[in-house]
Coordinates of C-alpha atoms and ligand atoms in Angstrom, one line a residue:
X197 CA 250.5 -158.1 207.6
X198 CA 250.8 -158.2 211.2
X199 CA 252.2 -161.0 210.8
X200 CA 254.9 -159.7 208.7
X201 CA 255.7 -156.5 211.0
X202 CA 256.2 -158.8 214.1
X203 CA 258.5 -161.4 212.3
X204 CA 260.5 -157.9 211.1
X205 CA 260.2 -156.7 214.5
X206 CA 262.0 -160.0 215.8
X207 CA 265.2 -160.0 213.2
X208 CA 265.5 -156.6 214.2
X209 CA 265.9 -157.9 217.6
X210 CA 267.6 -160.6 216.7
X211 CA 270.3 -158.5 214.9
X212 CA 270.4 -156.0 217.8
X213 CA 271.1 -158.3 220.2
X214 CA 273.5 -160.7 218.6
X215 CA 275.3 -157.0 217.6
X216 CA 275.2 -156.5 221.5
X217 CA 276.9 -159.9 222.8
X218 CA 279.5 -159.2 220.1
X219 CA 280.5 -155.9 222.1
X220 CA 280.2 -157.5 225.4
X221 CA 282.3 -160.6 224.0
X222 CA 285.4 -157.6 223.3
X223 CA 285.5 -156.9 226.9
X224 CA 286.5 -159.5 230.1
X225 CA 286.9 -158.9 234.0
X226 CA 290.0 -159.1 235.2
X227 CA 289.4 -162.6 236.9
X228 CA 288.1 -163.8 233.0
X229 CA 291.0 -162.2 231.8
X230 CA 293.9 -163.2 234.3
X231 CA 292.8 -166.1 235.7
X232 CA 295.0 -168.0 238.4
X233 CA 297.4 -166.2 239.9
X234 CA 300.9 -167.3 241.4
X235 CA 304.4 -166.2 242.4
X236 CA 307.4 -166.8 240.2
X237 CA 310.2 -165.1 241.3
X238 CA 309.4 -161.2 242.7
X239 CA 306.5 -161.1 240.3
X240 CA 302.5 -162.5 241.1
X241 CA 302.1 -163.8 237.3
X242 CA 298.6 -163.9 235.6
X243 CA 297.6 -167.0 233.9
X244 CA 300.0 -166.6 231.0
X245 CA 302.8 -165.9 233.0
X246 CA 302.9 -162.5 232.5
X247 CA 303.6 -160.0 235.5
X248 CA 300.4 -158.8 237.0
X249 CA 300.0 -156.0 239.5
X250 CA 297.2 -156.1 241.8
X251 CA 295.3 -152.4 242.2
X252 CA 292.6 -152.0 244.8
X253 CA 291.0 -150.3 247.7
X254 CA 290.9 -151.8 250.5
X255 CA 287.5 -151.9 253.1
X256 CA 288.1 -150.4 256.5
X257 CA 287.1 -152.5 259.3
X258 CA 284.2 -155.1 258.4
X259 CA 282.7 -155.8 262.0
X260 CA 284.1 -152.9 263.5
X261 CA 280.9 -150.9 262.3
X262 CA 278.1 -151.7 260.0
X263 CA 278.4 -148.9 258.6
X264 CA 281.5 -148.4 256.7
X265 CA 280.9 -152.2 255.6
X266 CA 278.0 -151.1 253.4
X267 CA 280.8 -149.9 251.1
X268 CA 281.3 -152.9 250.1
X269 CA 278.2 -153.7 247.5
X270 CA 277.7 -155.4 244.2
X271 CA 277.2 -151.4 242.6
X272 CA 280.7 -150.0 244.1
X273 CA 282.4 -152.8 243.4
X274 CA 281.2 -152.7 239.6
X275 CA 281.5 -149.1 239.7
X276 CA 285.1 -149.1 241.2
X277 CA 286.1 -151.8 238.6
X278 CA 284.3 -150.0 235.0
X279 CA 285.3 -146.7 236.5
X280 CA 288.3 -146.3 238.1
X281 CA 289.9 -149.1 237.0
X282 CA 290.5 -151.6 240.0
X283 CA 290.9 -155.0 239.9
X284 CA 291.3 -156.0 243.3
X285 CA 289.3 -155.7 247.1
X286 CA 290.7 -156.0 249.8
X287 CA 288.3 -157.1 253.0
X288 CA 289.2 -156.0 256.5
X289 CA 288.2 -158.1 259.0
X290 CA 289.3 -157.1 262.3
X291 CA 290.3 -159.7 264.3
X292 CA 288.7 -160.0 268.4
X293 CA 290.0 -157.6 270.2
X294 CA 289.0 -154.8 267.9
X295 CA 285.3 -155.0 267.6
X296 CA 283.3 -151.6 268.5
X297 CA 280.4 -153.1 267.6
X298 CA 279.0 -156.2 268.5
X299 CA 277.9 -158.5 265.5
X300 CA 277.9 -161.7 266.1
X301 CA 280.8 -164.2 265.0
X302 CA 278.0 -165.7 262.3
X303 CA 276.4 -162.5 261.3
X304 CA 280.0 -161.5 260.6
X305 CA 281.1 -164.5 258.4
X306 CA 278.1 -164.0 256.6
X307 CA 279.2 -160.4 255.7
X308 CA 281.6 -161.4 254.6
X309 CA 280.9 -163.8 252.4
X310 CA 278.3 -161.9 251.2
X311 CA 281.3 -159.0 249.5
X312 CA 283.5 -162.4 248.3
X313 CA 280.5 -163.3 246.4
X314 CA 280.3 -159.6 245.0
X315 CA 283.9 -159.7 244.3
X316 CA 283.4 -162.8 242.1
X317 CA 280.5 -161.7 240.3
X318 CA 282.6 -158.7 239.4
X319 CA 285.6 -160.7 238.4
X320 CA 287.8 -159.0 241.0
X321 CA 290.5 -160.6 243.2
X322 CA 289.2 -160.5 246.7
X323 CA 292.0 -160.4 249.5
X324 CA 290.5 -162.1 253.2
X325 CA 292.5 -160.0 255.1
X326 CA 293.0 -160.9 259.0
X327 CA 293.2 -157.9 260.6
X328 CA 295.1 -157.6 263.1
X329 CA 295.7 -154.5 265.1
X330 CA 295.5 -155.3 268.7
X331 CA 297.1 -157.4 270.0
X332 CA 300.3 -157.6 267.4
X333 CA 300.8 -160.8 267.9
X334 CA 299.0 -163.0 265.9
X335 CA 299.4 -166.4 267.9
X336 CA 296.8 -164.5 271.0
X337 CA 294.2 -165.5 268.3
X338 CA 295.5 -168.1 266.1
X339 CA 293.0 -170.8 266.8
X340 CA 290.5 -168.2 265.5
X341 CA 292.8 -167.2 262.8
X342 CA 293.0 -171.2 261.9
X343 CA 289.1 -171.3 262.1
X344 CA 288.6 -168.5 259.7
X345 CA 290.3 -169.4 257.0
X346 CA 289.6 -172.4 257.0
X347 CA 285.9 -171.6 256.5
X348 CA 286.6 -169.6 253.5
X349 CA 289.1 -171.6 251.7
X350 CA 286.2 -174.6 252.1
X351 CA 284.1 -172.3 249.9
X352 CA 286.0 -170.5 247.8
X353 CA 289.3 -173.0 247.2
X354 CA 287.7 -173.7 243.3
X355 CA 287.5 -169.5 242.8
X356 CA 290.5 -168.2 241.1
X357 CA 289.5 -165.0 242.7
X358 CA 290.5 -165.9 246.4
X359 CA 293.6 -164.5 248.1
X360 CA 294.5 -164.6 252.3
X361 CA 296.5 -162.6 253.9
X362 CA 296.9 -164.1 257.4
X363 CA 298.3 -161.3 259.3
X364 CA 297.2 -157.6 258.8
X365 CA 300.1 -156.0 260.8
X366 CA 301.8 -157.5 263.1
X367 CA 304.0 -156.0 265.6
X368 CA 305.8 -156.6 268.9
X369 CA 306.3 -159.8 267.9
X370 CA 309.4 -161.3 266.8
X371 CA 309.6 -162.9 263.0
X372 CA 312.5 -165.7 263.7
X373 CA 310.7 -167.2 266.8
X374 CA 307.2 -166.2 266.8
X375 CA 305.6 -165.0 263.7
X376 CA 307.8 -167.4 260.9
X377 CA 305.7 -169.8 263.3
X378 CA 302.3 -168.9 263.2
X379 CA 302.1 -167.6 259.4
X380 CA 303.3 -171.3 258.7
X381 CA 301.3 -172.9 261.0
X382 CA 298.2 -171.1 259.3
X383 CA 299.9 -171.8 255.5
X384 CA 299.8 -175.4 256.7
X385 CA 296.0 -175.4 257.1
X386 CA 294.9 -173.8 254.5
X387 CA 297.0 -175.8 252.2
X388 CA 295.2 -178.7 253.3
X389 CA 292.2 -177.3 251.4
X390 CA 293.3 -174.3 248.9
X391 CA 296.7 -175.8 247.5
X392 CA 297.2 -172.5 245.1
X393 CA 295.7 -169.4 246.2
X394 CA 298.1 -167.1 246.8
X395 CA 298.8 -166.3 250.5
X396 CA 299.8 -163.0 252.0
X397 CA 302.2 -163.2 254.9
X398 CA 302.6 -160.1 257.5
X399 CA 306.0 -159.0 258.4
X400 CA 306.8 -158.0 261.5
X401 CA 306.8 -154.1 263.1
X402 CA 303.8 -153.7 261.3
X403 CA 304.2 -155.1 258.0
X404 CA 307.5 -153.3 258.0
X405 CA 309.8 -156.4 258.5
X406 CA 310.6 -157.7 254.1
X407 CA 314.1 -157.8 255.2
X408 CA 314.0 -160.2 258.1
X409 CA 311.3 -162.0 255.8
X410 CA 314.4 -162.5 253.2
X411 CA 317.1 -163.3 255.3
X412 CA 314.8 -166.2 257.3
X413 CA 311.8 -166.8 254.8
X414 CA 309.0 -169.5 254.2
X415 CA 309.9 -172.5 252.3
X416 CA 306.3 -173.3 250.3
X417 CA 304.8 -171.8 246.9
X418 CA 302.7 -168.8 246.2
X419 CA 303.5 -167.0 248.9
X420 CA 304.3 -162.7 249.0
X421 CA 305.2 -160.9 252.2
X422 CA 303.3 -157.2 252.8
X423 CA 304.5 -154.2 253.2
X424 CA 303.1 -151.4 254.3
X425 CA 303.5 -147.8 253.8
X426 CA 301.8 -144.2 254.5
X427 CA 303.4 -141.8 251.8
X428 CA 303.6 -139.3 254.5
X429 CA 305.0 -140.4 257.1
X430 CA 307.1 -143.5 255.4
X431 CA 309.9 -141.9 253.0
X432 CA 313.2 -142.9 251.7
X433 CA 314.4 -145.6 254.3
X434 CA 311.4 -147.5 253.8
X435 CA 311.6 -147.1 250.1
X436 CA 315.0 -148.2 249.7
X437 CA 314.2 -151.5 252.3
X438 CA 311.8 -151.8 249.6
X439 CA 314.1 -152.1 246.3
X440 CA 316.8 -153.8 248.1
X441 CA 314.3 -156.4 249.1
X442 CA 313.0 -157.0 245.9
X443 CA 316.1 -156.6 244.3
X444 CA 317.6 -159.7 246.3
X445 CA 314.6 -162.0 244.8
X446 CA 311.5 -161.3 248.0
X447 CA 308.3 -161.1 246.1
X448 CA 306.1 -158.3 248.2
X449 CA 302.8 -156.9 248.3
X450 CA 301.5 -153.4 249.5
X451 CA 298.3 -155.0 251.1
X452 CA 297.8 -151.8 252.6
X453 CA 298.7 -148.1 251.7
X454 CA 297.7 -144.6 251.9
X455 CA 299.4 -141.2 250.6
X456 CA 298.4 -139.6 253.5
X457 CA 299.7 -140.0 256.9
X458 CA 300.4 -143.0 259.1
X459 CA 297.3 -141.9 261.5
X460 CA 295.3 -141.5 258.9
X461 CA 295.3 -137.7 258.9
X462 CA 296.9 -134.9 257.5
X463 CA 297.2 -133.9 253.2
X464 CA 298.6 -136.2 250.1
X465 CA 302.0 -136.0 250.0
X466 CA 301.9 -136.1 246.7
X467 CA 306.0 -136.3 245.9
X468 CA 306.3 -138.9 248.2
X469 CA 303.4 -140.6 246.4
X470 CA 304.8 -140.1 243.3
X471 CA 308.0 -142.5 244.4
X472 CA 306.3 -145.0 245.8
X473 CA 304.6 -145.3 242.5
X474 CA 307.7 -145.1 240.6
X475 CA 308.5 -148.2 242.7
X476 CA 305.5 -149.9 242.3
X477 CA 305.1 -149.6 239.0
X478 CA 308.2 -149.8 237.5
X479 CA 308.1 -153.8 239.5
X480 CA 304.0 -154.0 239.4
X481 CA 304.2 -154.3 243.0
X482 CA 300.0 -154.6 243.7
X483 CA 298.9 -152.3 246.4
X484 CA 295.6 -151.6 247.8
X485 CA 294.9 -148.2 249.3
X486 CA 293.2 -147.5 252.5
X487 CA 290.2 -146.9 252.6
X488 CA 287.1 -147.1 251.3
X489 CA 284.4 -144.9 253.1
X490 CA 283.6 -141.4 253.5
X491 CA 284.7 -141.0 257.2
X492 CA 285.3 -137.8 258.6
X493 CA 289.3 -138.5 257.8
X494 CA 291.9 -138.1 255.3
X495 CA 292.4 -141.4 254.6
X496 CA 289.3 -141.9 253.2
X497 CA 288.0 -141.9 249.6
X498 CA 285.0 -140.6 249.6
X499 CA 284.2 -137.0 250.7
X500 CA 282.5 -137.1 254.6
X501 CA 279.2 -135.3 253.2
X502 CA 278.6 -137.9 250.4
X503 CA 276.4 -140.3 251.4
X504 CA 276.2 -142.4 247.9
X505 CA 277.1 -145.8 248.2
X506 CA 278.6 -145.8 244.7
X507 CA 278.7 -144.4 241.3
X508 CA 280.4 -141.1 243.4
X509 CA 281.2 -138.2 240.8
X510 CA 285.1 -137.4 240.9
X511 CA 284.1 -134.4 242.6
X512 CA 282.6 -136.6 245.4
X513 CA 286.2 -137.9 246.4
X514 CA 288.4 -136.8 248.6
X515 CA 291.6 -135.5 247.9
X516 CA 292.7 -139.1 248.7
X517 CA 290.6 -140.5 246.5
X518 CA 291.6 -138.1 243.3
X519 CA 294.7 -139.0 243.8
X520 CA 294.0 -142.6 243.9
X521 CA 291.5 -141.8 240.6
X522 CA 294.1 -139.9 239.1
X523 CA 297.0 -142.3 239.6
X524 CA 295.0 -145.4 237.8
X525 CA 294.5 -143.0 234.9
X526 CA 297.9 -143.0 234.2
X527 CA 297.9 -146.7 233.1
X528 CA 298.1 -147.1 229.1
X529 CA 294.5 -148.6 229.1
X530 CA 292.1 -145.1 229.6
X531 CA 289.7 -147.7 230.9
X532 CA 291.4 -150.2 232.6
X533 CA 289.2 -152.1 234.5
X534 CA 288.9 -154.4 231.8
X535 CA 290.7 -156.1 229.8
X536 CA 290.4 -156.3 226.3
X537 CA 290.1 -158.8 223.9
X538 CA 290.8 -157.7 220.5
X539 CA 289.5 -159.0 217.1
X540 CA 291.3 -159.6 214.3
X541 CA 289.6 -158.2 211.4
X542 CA 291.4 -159.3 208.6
X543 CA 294.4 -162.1 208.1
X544 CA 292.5 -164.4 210.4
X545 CA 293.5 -168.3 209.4
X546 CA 295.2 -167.0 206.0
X547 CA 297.9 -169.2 204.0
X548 CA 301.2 -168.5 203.2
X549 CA 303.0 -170.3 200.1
X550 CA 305.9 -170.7 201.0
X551 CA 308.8 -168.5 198.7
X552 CA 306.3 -167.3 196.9
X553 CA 303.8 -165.2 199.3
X554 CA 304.5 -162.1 200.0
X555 CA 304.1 -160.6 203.8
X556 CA 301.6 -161.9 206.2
X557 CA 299.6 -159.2 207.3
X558 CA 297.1 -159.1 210.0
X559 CA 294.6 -155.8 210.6
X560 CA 293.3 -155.8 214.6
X561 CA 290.3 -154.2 215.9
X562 CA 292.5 -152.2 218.7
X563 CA 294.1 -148.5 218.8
X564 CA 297.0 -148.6 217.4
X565 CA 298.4 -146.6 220.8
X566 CA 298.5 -149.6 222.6
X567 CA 300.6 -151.0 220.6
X568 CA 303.5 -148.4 219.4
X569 CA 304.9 -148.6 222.9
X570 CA 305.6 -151.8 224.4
X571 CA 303.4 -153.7 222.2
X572 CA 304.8 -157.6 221.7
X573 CA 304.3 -160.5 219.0
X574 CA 304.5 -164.3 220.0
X575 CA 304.5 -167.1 216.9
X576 CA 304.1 -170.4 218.5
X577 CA 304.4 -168.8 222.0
X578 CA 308.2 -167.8 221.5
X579 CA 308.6 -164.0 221.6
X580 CA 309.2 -162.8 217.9
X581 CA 312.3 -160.0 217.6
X582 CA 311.0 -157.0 216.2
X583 CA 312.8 -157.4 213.0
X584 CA 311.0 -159.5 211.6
X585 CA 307.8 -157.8 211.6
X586 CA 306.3 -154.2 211.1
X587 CA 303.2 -152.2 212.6
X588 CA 301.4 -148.7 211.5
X589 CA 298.0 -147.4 212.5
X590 CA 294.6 -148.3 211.1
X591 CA 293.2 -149.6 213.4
X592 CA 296.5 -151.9 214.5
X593 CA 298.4 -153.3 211.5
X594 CA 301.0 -156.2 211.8
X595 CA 303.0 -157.3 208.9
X596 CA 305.5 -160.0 209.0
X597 CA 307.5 -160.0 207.0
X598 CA 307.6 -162.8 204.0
X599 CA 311.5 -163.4 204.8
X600 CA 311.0 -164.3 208.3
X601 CA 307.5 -166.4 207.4
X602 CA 309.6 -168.7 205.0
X603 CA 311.5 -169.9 207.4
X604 CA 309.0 -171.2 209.6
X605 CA 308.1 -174.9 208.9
X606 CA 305.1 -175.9 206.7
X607 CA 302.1 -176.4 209.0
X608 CA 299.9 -174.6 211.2
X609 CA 301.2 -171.5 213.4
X610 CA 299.5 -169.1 216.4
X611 CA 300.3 -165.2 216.3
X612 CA 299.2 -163.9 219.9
X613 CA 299.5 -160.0 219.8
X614 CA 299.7 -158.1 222.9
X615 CA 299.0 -154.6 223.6
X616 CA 300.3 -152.6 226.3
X617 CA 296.8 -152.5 227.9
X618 CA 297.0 -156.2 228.7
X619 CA 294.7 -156.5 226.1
X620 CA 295.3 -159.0 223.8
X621 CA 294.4 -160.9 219.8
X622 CA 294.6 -164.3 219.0
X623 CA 295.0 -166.1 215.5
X624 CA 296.3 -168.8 213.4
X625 CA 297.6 -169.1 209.9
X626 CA 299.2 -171.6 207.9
X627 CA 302.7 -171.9 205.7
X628 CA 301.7 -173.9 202.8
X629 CA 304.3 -176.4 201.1
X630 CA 304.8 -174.8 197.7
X631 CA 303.1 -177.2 195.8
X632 CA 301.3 -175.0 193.8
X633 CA 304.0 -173.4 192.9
X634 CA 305.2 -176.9 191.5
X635 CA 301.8 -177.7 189.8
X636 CA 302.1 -174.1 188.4
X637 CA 305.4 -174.9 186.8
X638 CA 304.3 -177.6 185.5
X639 CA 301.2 -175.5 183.9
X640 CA 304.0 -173.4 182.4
X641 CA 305.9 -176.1 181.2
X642 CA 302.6 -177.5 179.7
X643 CA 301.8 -174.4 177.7
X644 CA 305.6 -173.8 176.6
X645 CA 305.3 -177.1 175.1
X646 CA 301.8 -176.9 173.8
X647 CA 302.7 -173.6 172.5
X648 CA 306.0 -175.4 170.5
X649 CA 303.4 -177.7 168.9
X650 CA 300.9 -175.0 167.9
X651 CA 303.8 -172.9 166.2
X652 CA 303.1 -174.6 162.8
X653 CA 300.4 -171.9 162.5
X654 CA 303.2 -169.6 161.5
X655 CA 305.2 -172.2 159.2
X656 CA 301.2 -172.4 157.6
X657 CA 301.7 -168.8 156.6
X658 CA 305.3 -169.1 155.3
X659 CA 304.4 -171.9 153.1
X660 CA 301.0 -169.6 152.2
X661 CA 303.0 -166.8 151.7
X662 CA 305.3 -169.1 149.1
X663 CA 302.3 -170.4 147.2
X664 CA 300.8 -166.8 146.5
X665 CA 304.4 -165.5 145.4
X666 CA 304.6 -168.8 143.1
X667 CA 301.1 -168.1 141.9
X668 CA 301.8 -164.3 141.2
X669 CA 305.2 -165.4 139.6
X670 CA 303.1 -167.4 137.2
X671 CA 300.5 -165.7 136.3
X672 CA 303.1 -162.6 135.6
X673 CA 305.4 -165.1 133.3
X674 CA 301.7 -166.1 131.4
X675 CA 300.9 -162.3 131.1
X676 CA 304.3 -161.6 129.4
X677 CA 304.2 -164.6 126.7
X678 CA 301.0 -162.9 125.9
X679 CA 301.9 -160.0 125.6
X680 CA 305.3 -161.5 123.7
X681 CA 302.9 -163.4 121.3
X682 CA 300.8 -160.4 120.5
X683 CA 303.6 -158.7 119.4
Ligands
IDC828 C1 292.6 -146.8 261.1 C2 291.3 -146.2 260.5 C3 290.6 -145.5 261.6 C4 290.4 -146.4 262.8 C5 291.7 -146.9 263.2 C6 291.6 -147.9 264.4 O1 291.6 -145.3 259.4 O2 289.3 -145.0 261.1 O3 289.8 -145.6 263.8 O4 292.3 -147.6 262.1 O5 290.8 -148.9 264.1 C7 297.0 -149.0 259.6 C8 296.0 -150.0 259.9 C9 294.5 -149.5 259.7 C10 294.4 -148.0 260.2 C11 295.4 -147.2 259.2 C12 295.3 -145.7 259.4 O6 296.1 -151.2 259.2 O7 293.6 -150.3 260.4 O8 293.1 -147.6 260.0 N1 296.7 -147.7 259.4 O9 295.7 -145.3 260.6 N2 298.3 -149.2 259.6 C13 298.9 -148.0 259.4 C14 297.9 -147.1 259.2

């Protein structure tokens, strides 16, 4: 009996768990999900090619104090990611001249290294950001500058969660003659080991300079030039610079931003925020927003008398961070952070005779919201115009239709659906020769003709019919003689 109860107690278990992986197979990071990143044209493109925009906080000075580094853990990161819906980190490392504190060049590095490997067990992009305040120009320390990323593309070159940006802010320094030079310099060697990653590039007057970066730029792939702005202080000039960059074919990145001011002070502005984000959004320009910590400023995310090192309630934020909070909510996908992988529930691998079937319809395990707006179809990878399909609620339902299906060749076909939550389903289904069809006329052919040979059955019942009336004819004829010869 025992016996019994523990076996049940196991397939209880069993089912439990298998139920379990099942939910955790629906959801991805964003690394899982995204994959490799590069630059094609303006836009840093996901693994499918589709436009991707990068959305993070970024760390305030790691080696500058011990302190604010501890935001940077394998909790807040998962937090940030499942709750607010990041999918990016951005690491601070000031460069020498900045230290307030004294760690050691080692201890440092292995800080470091320490919050890439929490950014890959999260599945986040992790931007190696050389920070450079003082002195702005980044050749003073590019031996170190060489060093450093070096050491990190040597251990992270395989991760497709690794991004450098070799140049926090450069200024005083002049693009054409000095800092074109160095950013190339440092490309150069880190090519030699990461060929892909993308690299961030700083412009010059503080990651204000996109437009001497277009007129004079790189040659070399995978490469986005920052920008940098404090909603603030930096209004419509720098906006503009911003379009007509982009517009002329610059792919940029706001490595850094905040919605407060430039110092770091003072309220959200939160119309000024409000078109940056138009911007942004509208070209998924990434941007990561300074910064994480609860320091006693306005920059900062987390309210000063909050100690938590993650998991903060929204009312532990500052008004910074609400903003920032709020701002993510406004994405189509409630819970952004991850990216989902839908199911299809019914219509996976089905057939389709061809001229005969009628519509091929799919039902997907995903909110039909997601899809209404913006929601596309691939068959065989080639974007499929939306007349030739329908969609309604329940969960998502996709129909298409049985006059565009019979023109697809006989074989095997993919459907990819895509939701506006960069979620996704995948299938497969098949357009069948119509054979069938054939054989089934023949069928019908068969019984037409075996039905033709059966149809004596009826001339049977004529001739039947024939011998009763000749029978009751007679008998009739011998009744009257009878009758006759009676008389
Ligand atoms: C600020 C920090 C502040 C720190 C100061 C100097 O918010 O706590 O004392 O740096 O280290 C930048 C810089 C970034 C600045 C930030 C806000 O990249 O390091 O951080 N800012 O002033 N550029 C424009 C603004």
């Amino acid at each position: 009996m025992k016996r019994i109860k523990y076996l049940l107690f196991i397939i209880i278990l069993f089912f439990i768990g298998s139920n379990f992986v099942h939910a955790l197979d629906n959801k991805v990071t964003p690394v899982e999900a995204h994959g490799n990143l590069s630059v094609e044209g303006i836009s840093i493109v996901d693994k499918n090619g589709n436009p991707f925009q990068l959305r993070g906080v970024s760390s305030h000075g790691i080696g500058l104090t011990s302190y604010y580094h501890k935001y940077i853990n394998q909790d807040s990161l998962n937090f940030m990611r499942d709750n607010w819906g990041i999918n990016t980190v951005r690491l601070a490392r000031y460069t020498p001249n900045n230290d307030a504190d004294y760690l050691s060049y080692l201890n440092r590095e292995e800080l470091i290294k320490n919050d890439i490997d929490y950014a890959i067990k999260a599945g986040l992009y992790v931007i190696v950001d050389w920070h450079v305040l003082k002195p702005g120009d980044p050749n003073e320390h590019k031996d170190e500058a060489i060093e450093f990323f070096k050491y990190y593309a040597n251990l992270y070159k395989d991760y497709p969660n690794i991004i450098y940006e070799i140049a926090n802010e450069p200024h005083d320094v002049d693009w054409n003659n000095k800092l074109k030079t160095y950013s190339e310099e440092v490309i150069n060697e880190i090519r030699k080991i990461d060929d892909d990653a993308i690299i961030i590039v700083g412009t010059s007057g503080y990651s204000h300079g996109i437009d001497e970066a277009l007129e004079n730029p790189i040659e070399g792939d995978n490469l986005v030039y920052s920008y940098h702005f404090y909603a603030a202080t930096n209004k419509d000039k720098y906006r503009e610079r911003l379009v007509n960059t982009v517009e002329k074919g610059l792919p940029v990145i706001i490595s850094e931003c905040g919605m407060i001011k430039a110092d770091a002070k003072g309220n959200v502005d939160f119309d000024s925020a409000n078109e940056w984000m138009k911007i942004l959004d509208k070209y998924k320009i990434g941007y990561m927003v300074w910064q994480l910590t609860n320091k006693d400023e306005a920059a900062s995310l987390i309210k000063n008398d909050v100690t938590k090192l993650s998991d903060w309630e929204y009312d532990e934020l500052t008004e910074h961070g609400k903003w920032f909070f709020d701002h993510l909510k406004t994405y189509p996908n409630d819970n952004m952070l991850i990216t989902n992988i839908y199911n299809i529930i019914e219509g996976e691998n089905q057939e389709h005779i061809k001229d005969k079937d009628s519509d091929v319809i799919f039902k997907i395990d995903a909110n039909y919201k997601f899809f209404k707006n913006g929601g596309k179809i691939y068959i065989d990878n080639n974007l499929l115009n939306s007349d030739n399909y329908t969609s309604e609620s329940g969960s998502t339902i996709i129909k298409l239709k049985k006059e565009y299906i019979d023109t697809l060749d006989v074989g095997n076909h993919t459907i990819k659906v895509l939701f506006n939550n960069d979620g996704y389903a995948n299938s497969s289904f098949s357009v069948i020769k119509s054979e069938i069809k054939e054989e089934e006329q023949i069928k019908t052919i068969e019984n037409n003709n075996n039905e033709e040979i059966t149809n004596p059955t009826t001339n049977d019942n004529i001739v039947m019919h024939l011998i009763l009336f000749n029978l009751s004819l007679l008998i009739m004829i011998l009744l009257k003689r009878k009758i006759n010869s009676n008389i």
